[in-house]
């Protein structure tokens, strides 16, 4: 009974928010996270999410509404927030085009732009395909944990370079609001050249992103 009343109260609050948006905002986008999906048996998650999504969209009416099934125990929460950030970038197609050109100039396999505070993916471009669909979430978690370790030791994270027998990856501060990651499997690609390309591109991308 308590659980049912809790859902009813949530929907009541949501209805009030939708009414306020319709009154005070022009063409707003609505994002709803149907959270704690890990508590639902796996075989029923799709059914339960579809039911909750239908309720939300019925209340939202004609507003542009997107729902995400999420849990803190897997990659769904990160993926949802990244999708939200991505959808709010007004000129994302142009940004991806510029990143693709930068990726080509660097001779890289992939270039990824992360939001600086949260390490959510803003955009990315790649010259080859990757099998791991969850690589961004994994990298984000690794970097956030490393940044936390740096903070505990009273240090500040600025950049990181990882090299192996099959690839090299560089993560560096890019603009005041972003980090950039450049991944290459070409052994002829020199880290110093990638670093110089990042430095040369900073000014352009800073103006480009700030114009959003």
PDB file of C-alpha atoms in Angstrom:
ATOM      1  CA  UNK A   1       0.000   0.000   0.000  1.00  0.00           C
ATOM      2  CA  UNK A   2       2.812   2.354   0.886  1.00  0.00           C
ATOM      3  CA  UNK A   3       4.546   1.623  -2.379  1.00  0.00           C
ATOM      4  CA  UNK A   4       1.378   2.337  -4.363  1.00  0.00           C
ATOM      5  CA  UNK A   5       0.743   5.587  -2.529  1.00  0.00           C
ATOM      6  CA  UNK A   6       4.350   6.600  -3.173  1.00  0.00           C
ATOM      7  CA  UNK A   7       3.928   6.115  -6.917  1.00  0.00           C
ATOM      8  CA  UNK A   8       0.635   8.045  -6.842  1.00  0.00           C
ATOM      9  CA  UNK A   9       2.358  10.947  -5.073  1.00  0.00           C
ATOM     10  CA  UNK A  10       5.227  10.889  -7.588  1.00  0.00           C
ATOM     11  CA  UNK A  11       2.751  11.054 -10.470  1.00  0.00           C
ATOM     12  CA  UNK A  12       0.933  13.907  -8.743  1.00  0.00           C
ATOM     13  CA  UNK A  13       4.186  15.892  -8.450  1.00  0.00           C
ATOM     14  CA  UNK A  14       5.006  15.047 -12.060  1.00  0.00           C
ATOM     15  CA  UNK A  15       1.591  16.280 -13.194  1.00  0.00           C
ATOM     16  CA  UNK A  16       2.156  19.593 -11.376  1.00  0.00           C
ATOM     17  CA  UNK A  17       5.571  19.956 -13.032  1.00  0.00           C
ATOM     18  CA  UNK A  18       4.073  19.279 -16.481  1.00  0.00           C
ATOM     19  CA  UNK A  19       1.345  21.865 -15.890  1.00  0.00           C
ATOM     20  CA  UNK A  20       3.968  24.410 -14.855  1.00  0.00           C
ATOM     21  CA  UNK A  21       6.051  23.655 -17.965  1.00  0.00           C
ATOM     22  CA  UNK A  22       3.047  24.055 -20.250  1.00  0.00           C
ATOM     23  CA  UNK A  23       2.263  27.396 -18.624  1.00  0.00           C
ATOM     24  CA  UNK A  24       5.762  28.865 -18.414  1.00  0.00           C
ATOM     25  CA  UNK A  25       7.912  27.218 -21.088  1.00  0.00           C
ATOM     26  CA  UNK A  26       7.793  27.150 -24.853  1.00  0.00           C
ATOM     27  CA  UNK A  27       8.468  23.758 -26.448  1.00  0.00           C
ATOM     28  CA  UNK A  28      10.223  22.137 -23.462  1.00  0.00           C
ATOM     29  CA  UNK A  29      11.799  18.694 -23.586  1.00  0.00           C
ATOM     30  CA  UNK A  30      10.829  16.335 -20.770  1.00  0.00           C
ATOM     31  CA  UNK A  31      13.097  13.543 -19.537  1.00  0.00           C
ATOM     32  CA  UNK A  32      11.891  10.989 -17.024  1.00  0.00           C
ATOM     33  CA  UNK A  33      14.080   8.389 -15.315  1.00  0.00           C
ATOM     34  CA  UNK A  34      12.166   5.311 -14.213  1.00  0.00           C
ATOM     35  CA  UNK A  35      14.619   4.388 -11.490  1.00  0.00           C
ATOM     36  CA  UNK A  36      15.462   1.330  -9.373  1.00  0.00           C
ATOM     37  CA  UNK A  37      14.693  -1.045 -12.227  1.00  0.00           C
ATOM     38  CA  UNK A  38      17.078  -3.531 -10.612  1.00  0.00           C
ATOM     39  CA  UNK A  39      14.354  -4.217  -8.022  1.00  0.00           C
ATOM     40  CA  UNK A  40      12.075  -5.546 -10.768  1.00  0.00           C
ATOM     41  CA  UNK A  41      12.597  -9.196 -11.846  1.00  0.00           C
ATOM     42  CA  UNK A  42      14.504  -9.192 -15.111  1.00  0.00           C
ATOM     43  CA  UNK A  43      11.760 -11.015 -17.012  1.00  0.00           C
ATOM     44  CA  UNK A  44       9.246  -8.278 -16.051  1.00  0.00           C
ATOM     45  CA  UNK A  45      11.387  -5.160 -16.533  1.00  0.00           C
ATOM     46  CA  UNK A  46      10.320  -4.455 -20.100  1.00  0.00           C
ATOM     47  CA  UNK A  47       6.645  -4.816 -19.178  1.00  0.00           C
ATOM     48  CA  UNK A  48       6.930  -2.671 -16.035  1.00  0.00           C
ATOM     49  CA  UNK A  49       8.908   0.041 -17.816  1.00  0.00           C
ATOM     50  CA  UNK A  50       6.416   0.155 -20.700  1.00  0.00           C
ATOM     51  CA  UNK A  51       3.563   0.616 -18.211  1.00  0.00           C
ATOM     52  CA  UNK A  52       5.349   3.440 -16.356  1.00  0.00           C
ATOM     53  CA  UNK A  53       6.369   5.093 -19.617  1.00  0.00           C
ATOM     54  CA  UNK A  54       2.764   5.025 -20.852  1.00  0.00           C
ATOM     55  CA  UNK A  55       1.582   6.720 -17.627  1.00  0.00           C
ATOM     56  CA  UNK A  56       4.242   9.418 -17.907  1.00  0.00           C
ATOM     57  CA  UNK A  57       3.532  10.143 -21.577  1.00  0.00           C
ATOM     58  CA  UNK A  58      -0.203  10.259 -20.950  1.00  0.00           C
ATOM     59  CA  UNK A  59       0.339  12.972 -18.331  1.00  0.00           C
ATOM     60  CA  UNK A  60       2.864  14.830 -20.497  1.00  0.00           C
ATOM     61  CA  UNK A  61       0.433  14.894 -23.395  1.00  0.00           C
ATOM     62  CA  UNK A  62       1.858  16.642 -26.450  1.00  0.00           C
ATOM     63  CA  UNK A  63       5.183  17.563 -24.813  1.00  0.00           C
ATOM     64  CA  UNK A  64       8.325  15.987 -26.252  1.00  0.00           C
ATOM     65  CA  UNK A  65       8.910  13.289 -23.610  1.00  0.00           C
ATOM     66  CA  UNK A  66      11.615  10.625 -23.322  1.00  0.00           C
ATOM     67  CA  UNK A  67      11.781   7.954 -20.618  1.00  0.00           C
ATOM     68  CA  UNK A  68      14.746   5.895 -19.509  1.00  0.00           C
ATOM     69  CA  UNK A  69      14.831   2.715 -17.368  1.00  0.00           C
ATOM     70  CA  UNK A  70      17.679   3.240 -14.881  1.00  0.00           C
ATOM     71  CA  UNK A  71      19.547   1.716 -11.959  1.00  0.00           C
ATOM     72  CA  UNK A  72      22.646   2.742 -10.024  1.00  0.00           C
ATOM     73  CA  UNK A  73      23.975  -0.809 -10.360  1.00  0.00           C
ATOM     74  CA  UNK A  74      24.601  -0.802 -14.111  1.00  0.00           C
ATOM     75  CA  UNK A  75      25.402   1.501 -17.001  1.00  0.00           C
ATOM     76  CA  UNK A  76      21.797   2.630 -17.582  1.00  0.00           C
ATOM     77  CA  UNK A  77      21.991   5.750 -15.410  1.00  0.00           C
ATOM     78  CA  UNK A  78      25.155   7.006 -17.101  1.00  0.00           C
ATOM     79  CA  UNK A  79      23.701   6.219 -20.525  1.00  0.00           C
ATOM     80  CA  UNK A  80      20.491   8.092 -19.707  1.00  0.00           C
ATOM     81  CA  UNK A  81      22.244  11.260 -18.560  1.00  0.00           C
ATOM     82  CA  UNK A  82      24.622  11.148 -21.542  1.00  0.00           C
ATOM     83  CA  UNK A  83      21.628  10.856 -23.877  1.00  0.00           C
ATOM     84  CA  UNK A  84      19.989  13.827 -22.153  1.00  0.00           C
ATOM     85  CA  UNK A  85      23.106  15.994 -22.450  1.00  0.00           C
ATOM     86  CA  UNK A  86      23.538  14.938 -26.083  1.00  0.00           C
ATOM     87  CA  UNK A  87      19.940  15.821 -26.970  1.00  0.00           C
ATOM     88  CA  UNK A  88      20.295  19.315 -25.483  1.00  0.00           C
ATOM     89  CA  UNK A  89      23.228  20.307 -27.702  1.00  0.00           C
ATOM     90  CA  UNK A  90      21.680  22.543 -30.390  1.00  0.00           C
ATOM     91  CA  UNK A  91      24.321  22.057 -33.114  1.00  0.00           C
ATOM     92  CA  UNK A  92      25.402  18.497 -32.324  1.00  0.00           C
ATOM     93  CA  UNK A  93      25.600  17.489 -36.008  1.00  0.00           C
ATOM     94  CA  UNK A  94      28.092  20.304 -36.696  1.00  0.00           C
ATOM     95  CA  UNK A  95      30.070  19.401 -33.575  1.00  0.00           C
ATOM     96  CA  UNK A  96      30.319  15.762 -34.677  1.00  0.00           C
ATOM     97  CA  UNK A  97      31.446  16.882 -38.134  1.00  0.00           C
ATOM     98  CA  UNK A  98      34.252  18.960 -36.618  1.00  0.00           C
ATOM     99  CA  UNK A  99      35.243  16.127 -34.283  1.00  0.00           C
ATOM    100  CA  UNK A 100      35.334  13.746 -37.232  1.00  0.00           C
ATOM    101  CA  UNK A 101      37.739  16.086 -39.053  1.00  0.00           C
ATOM    102  CA  UNK A 102      39.883  16.346 -35.919  1.00  0.00           C
ATOM    103  CA  UNK A 103      39.870  12.549 -35.587  1.00  0.00           C
ATOM    104  CA  UNK A 104      41.100  12.247 -39.175  1.00  0.00           C
ATOM    105  CA  UNK A 105      43.833  14.869 -38.683  1.00  0.00           C
ATOM    106  CA  UNK A 106      45.107  13.009 -35.616  1.00  0.00           C
ATOM    107  CA  UNK A 107      45.071   9.662 -37.410  1.00  0.00           C
ATOM    108  CA  UNK A 108      42.980   8.410 -34.498  1.00  0.00           C
ATOM    109  CA  UNK A 109      40.526   5.530 -34.235  1.00  0.00           C
ATOM    110  CA  UNK A 110      38.180   7.532 -32.036  1.00  0.00           C
ATOM    111  CA  UNK A 111      37.841  10.960 -30.445  1.00  0.00           C
ATOM    112  CA  UNK A 112      35.483  11.475 -27.508  1.00  0.00           C
ATOM    113  CA  UNK A 113      34.353  14.725 -25.903  1.00  0.00           C
ATOM    114  CA  UNK A 114      33.430  14.503 -22.204  1.00  0.00           C
ATOM    115  CA  UNK A 115      31.681  17.088 -20.039  1.00  0.00           C
ATOM    116  CA  UNK A 116      34.322  18.263 -17.599  1.00  0.00           C
ATOM    117  CA  UNK A 117      32.512  17.992 -14.248  1.00  0.00           C
ATOM    118  CA  UNK A 118      30.501  14.807 -14.765  1.00  0.00           C
ATOM    119  CA  UNK A 119      32.505  13.042 -17.489  1.00  0.00           C
ATOM    120  CA  UNK A 120      29.309  12.413 -19.418  1.00  0.00           C
ATOM    121  CA  UNK A 121      29.804  11.940 -23.162  1.00  0.00           C
ATOM    122  CA  UNK A 122      28.906  15.063 -25.125  1.00  0.00           C
ATOM    123  CA  UNK A 123      29.876  13.787 -28.557  1.00  0.00           C
ATOM    124  CA  UNK A 124      32.288  11.458 -30.306  1.00  0.00           C
ATOM    125  CA  UNK A 125      33.641  10.547 -33.730  1.00  0.00           C
ATOM    126  CA  UNK A 126      35.322   7.340 -34.843  1.00  0.00           C
ATOM    127  CA  UNK A 127      37.164   5.962 -37.844  1.00  0.00           C
ATOM    128  CA  UNK A 128      36.718   2.298 -36.874  1.00  0.00           C
ATOM    129  CA  UNK A 129      34.109   0.284 -34.993  1.00  0.00           C
ATOM    130  CA  UNK A 130      34.459  -0.992 -31.423  1.00  0.00           C
ATOM    131  CA  UNK A 131      32.850  -4.068 -29.893  1.00  0.00           C
ATOM    132  CA  UNK A 132      32.432  -2.696 -26.360  1.00  0.00           C
ATOM    133  CA  UNK A 133      29.221  -0.653 -26.326  1.00  0.00           C
ATOM    134  CA  UNK A 134      29.811   0.315 -22.682  1.00  0.00           C
ATOM    135  CA  UNK A 135      33.352   1.663 -23.095  1.00  0.00           C
ATOM    136  CA  UNK A 136      32.395   5.266 -22.357  1.00  0.00           C
ATOM    137  CA  UNK A 137      30.783   4.391 -19.015  1.00  0.00           C
ATOM    138  CA  UNK A 138      33.801   2.294 -18.028  1.00  0.00           C
ATOM    139  CA  UNK A 139      36.278   5.024 -18.965  1.00  0.00           C
ATOM    140  CA  UNK A 140      34.198   7.642 -17.151  1.00  0.00           C
ATOM    141  CA  UNK A 141      34.148   5.584 -13.949  1.00  0.00           C
ATOM    142  CA  UNK A 142      37.905   4.967 -14.120  1.00  0.00           C
ATOM    143  CA  UNK A 143      38.676   8.663 -14.614  1.00  0.00           C
ATOM    144  CA  UNK A 144      36.270   9.796 -11.884  1.00  0.00           C
ATOM    145  CA  UNK A 145      37.858   7.371  -9.416  1.00  0.00           C
ATOM    146  CA  UNK A 146      41.323   8.560 -10.436  1.00  0.00           C
ATOM    147  CA  UNK A 147      40.266  12.207 -10.050  1.00  0.00           C
ATOM    148  CA  UNK A 148      38.951  11.368  -6.586  1.00  0.00           C
ATOM    149  CA  UNK A 149      42.316   9.821  -5.669  1.00  0.00           C
ATOM    150  CA  UNK A 150      44.068  12.938  -6.946  1.00  0.00           C
ATOM    151  CA  UNK A 151      41.816  15.126  -4.807  1.00  0.00           C
ATOM    152  CA  UNK A 152      42.559  13.052  -1.709  1.00  0.00           C
ATOM    153  CA  UNK A 153      46.272  13.552  -2.289  1.00  0.00           C
ATOM    154  CA  UNK A 154      45.697  17.297  -2.834  1.00  0.00           C
ATOM    155  CA  UNK A 155      46.554  17.015  -6.524  1.00  0.00           C
ATOM    156  CA  UNK A 156      44.583  18.095  -9.576  1.00  0.00           C
ATOM    157  CA  UNK A 157      43.860  15.867 -12.569  1.00  0.00           C
ATOM    158  CA  UNK A 158      44.657  17.496 -15.900  1.00  0.00           C
ATOM    159  CA  UNK A 159      45.657  14.806 -18.353  1.00  0.00           C
ATOM    160  CA  UNK A 160      46.455  11.124 -18.737  1.00  0.00           C
ATOM    161  CA  UNK A 161      48.241   9.021 -21.320  1.00  0.00           C
ATOM    162  CA  UNK A 162      47.966   5.228 -21.531  1.00  0.00           C
ATOM    163  CA  UNK A 163      49.996   3.199 -24.023  1.00  0.00           C
ATOM    164  CA  UNK A 164      50.022  -0.514 -24.770  1.00  0.00           C
ATOM    165  CA  UNK A 165      51.145  -2.873 -27.488  1.00  0.00           C
ATOM    166  CA  UNK A 166      47.931  -2.398 -29.483  1.00  0.00           C
ATOM    167  CA  UNK A 167      46.786   1.149 -28.750  1.00  0.00           C
ATOM    168  CA  UNK A 168      47.484   4.485 -27.113  1.00  0.00           C
ATOM    169  CA  UNK A 169      44.961   6.798 -25.459  1.00  0.00           C
ATOM    170  CA  UNK A 170      45.336  10.391 -24.341  1.00  0.00           C
ATOM    171  CA  UNK A 171      42.858  12.282 -22.154  1.00  0.00           C
ATOM    172  CA  UNK A 172      43.421  16.003 -21.740  1.00  0.00           C
ATOM    173  CA  UNK A 173      41.654  19.203 -20.753  1.00  0.00           C
ATOM    174  CA  UNK A 174      40.168  20.608 -23.949  1.00  0.00           C
ATOM    175  CA  UNK A 175      37.904  23.599 -23.313  1.00  0.00           C
ATOM    176  CA  UNK A 176      36.811  25.140 -19.986  1.00  0.00           C
ATOM    177  CA  UNK A 177      33.839  22.731 -19.940  1.00  0.00           C
ATOM    178  CA  UNK A 178      35.247  19.613 -21.624  1.00  0.00           C
ATOM    179  CA  UNK A 179      37.899  16.916 -21.675  1.00  0.00           C
ATOM    180  CA  UNK A 180      38.930  15.172 -24.876  1.00  0.00           C
ATOM    181  CA  UNK A 181      40.088  11.592 -25.374  1.00  0.00           C
ATOM    182  CA  UNK A 182      42.036  10.531 -28.455  1.00  0.00           C
ATOM    183  CA  UNK A 183      42.467   6.794 -29.083  1.00  0.00           C
ATOM    184  CA  UNK A 184      44.804   5.391 -31.745  1.00  0.00           C
ATOM    185  CA  UNK A 185      45.954   1.908 -32.737  1.00  0.00           C
ATOM    186  CA  UNK A 186      48.452   3.237 -35.285  1.00  0.00           C
ATOM    187  CA  UNK A 187      51.919   2.731 -33.817  1.00  0.00           C
ATOM    188  CA  UNK A 188      53.255   5.508 -36.052  1.00  0.00           C
ATOM    189  CA  UNK A 189      51.063   8.101 -34.312  1.00  0.00           C
ATOM    190  CA  UNK A 190      53.251  10.146 -31.978  1.00  0.00           C
ATOM    191  CA  UNK A 191      51.742  11.284 -28.631  1.00  0.00           C
ATOM    192  CA  UNK A 192      53.556  14.615 -28.991  1.00  0.00           C
ATOM    193  CA  UNK A 193      51.818  15.199 -32.322  1.00  0.00           C
ATOM    194  CA  UNK A 194      48.415  14.367 -30.821  1.00  0.00           C
ATOM    195  CA  UNK A 195      49.142  16.730 -27.938  1.00  0.00           C
ATOM    196  CA  UNK A 196      50.040  19.487 -30.393  1.00  0.00           C
ATOM    197  CA  UNK A 197      46.856  18.885 -32.385  1.00  0.00           C
ATOM    198  CA  UNK A 198      44.791  19.138 -29.198  1.00  0.00           C
ATOM    199  CA  UNK A 199      46.494  22.393 -28.304  1.00  0.00           C
ATOM    200  CA  UNK A 200      45.965  23.811 -31.799  1.00  0.00           C
ATOM    201  CA  UNK A 201      42.272  22.858 -31.817  1.00  0.00           C
ATOM    202  CA  UNK A 202      41.409  24.232 -28.368  1.00  0.00           C
ATOM    203  CA  UNK A 203      40.672  27.780 -29.457  1.00  0.00           C
ATOM    204  CA  UNK A 204      38.403  26.744 -32.323  1.00  0.00           C
ATOM    205  CA  UNK A 205      36.381  24.245 -30.293  1.00  0.00           C
ATOM    206  CA  UNK A 206      36.140  26.622 -27.352  1.00  0.00           C
ATOM    207  CA  UNK A 207      34.442  29.226 -29.583  1.00  0.00           C
ATOM    208  CA  UNK A 208      32.371  26.542 -31.290  1.00  0.00           C
ATOM    209  CA  UNK A 209      31.056  25.021 -28.049  1.00  0.00           C
ATOM    210  CA  UNK A 210      30.514  28.373 -26.317  1.00  0.00           C
ATOM    211  CA  UNK A 211      28.332  29.481 -29.239  1.00  0.00           C
ATOM    212  CA  UNK A 212      25.734  26.785 -28.349  1.00  0.00           C
TER     213      UNK A 212
END
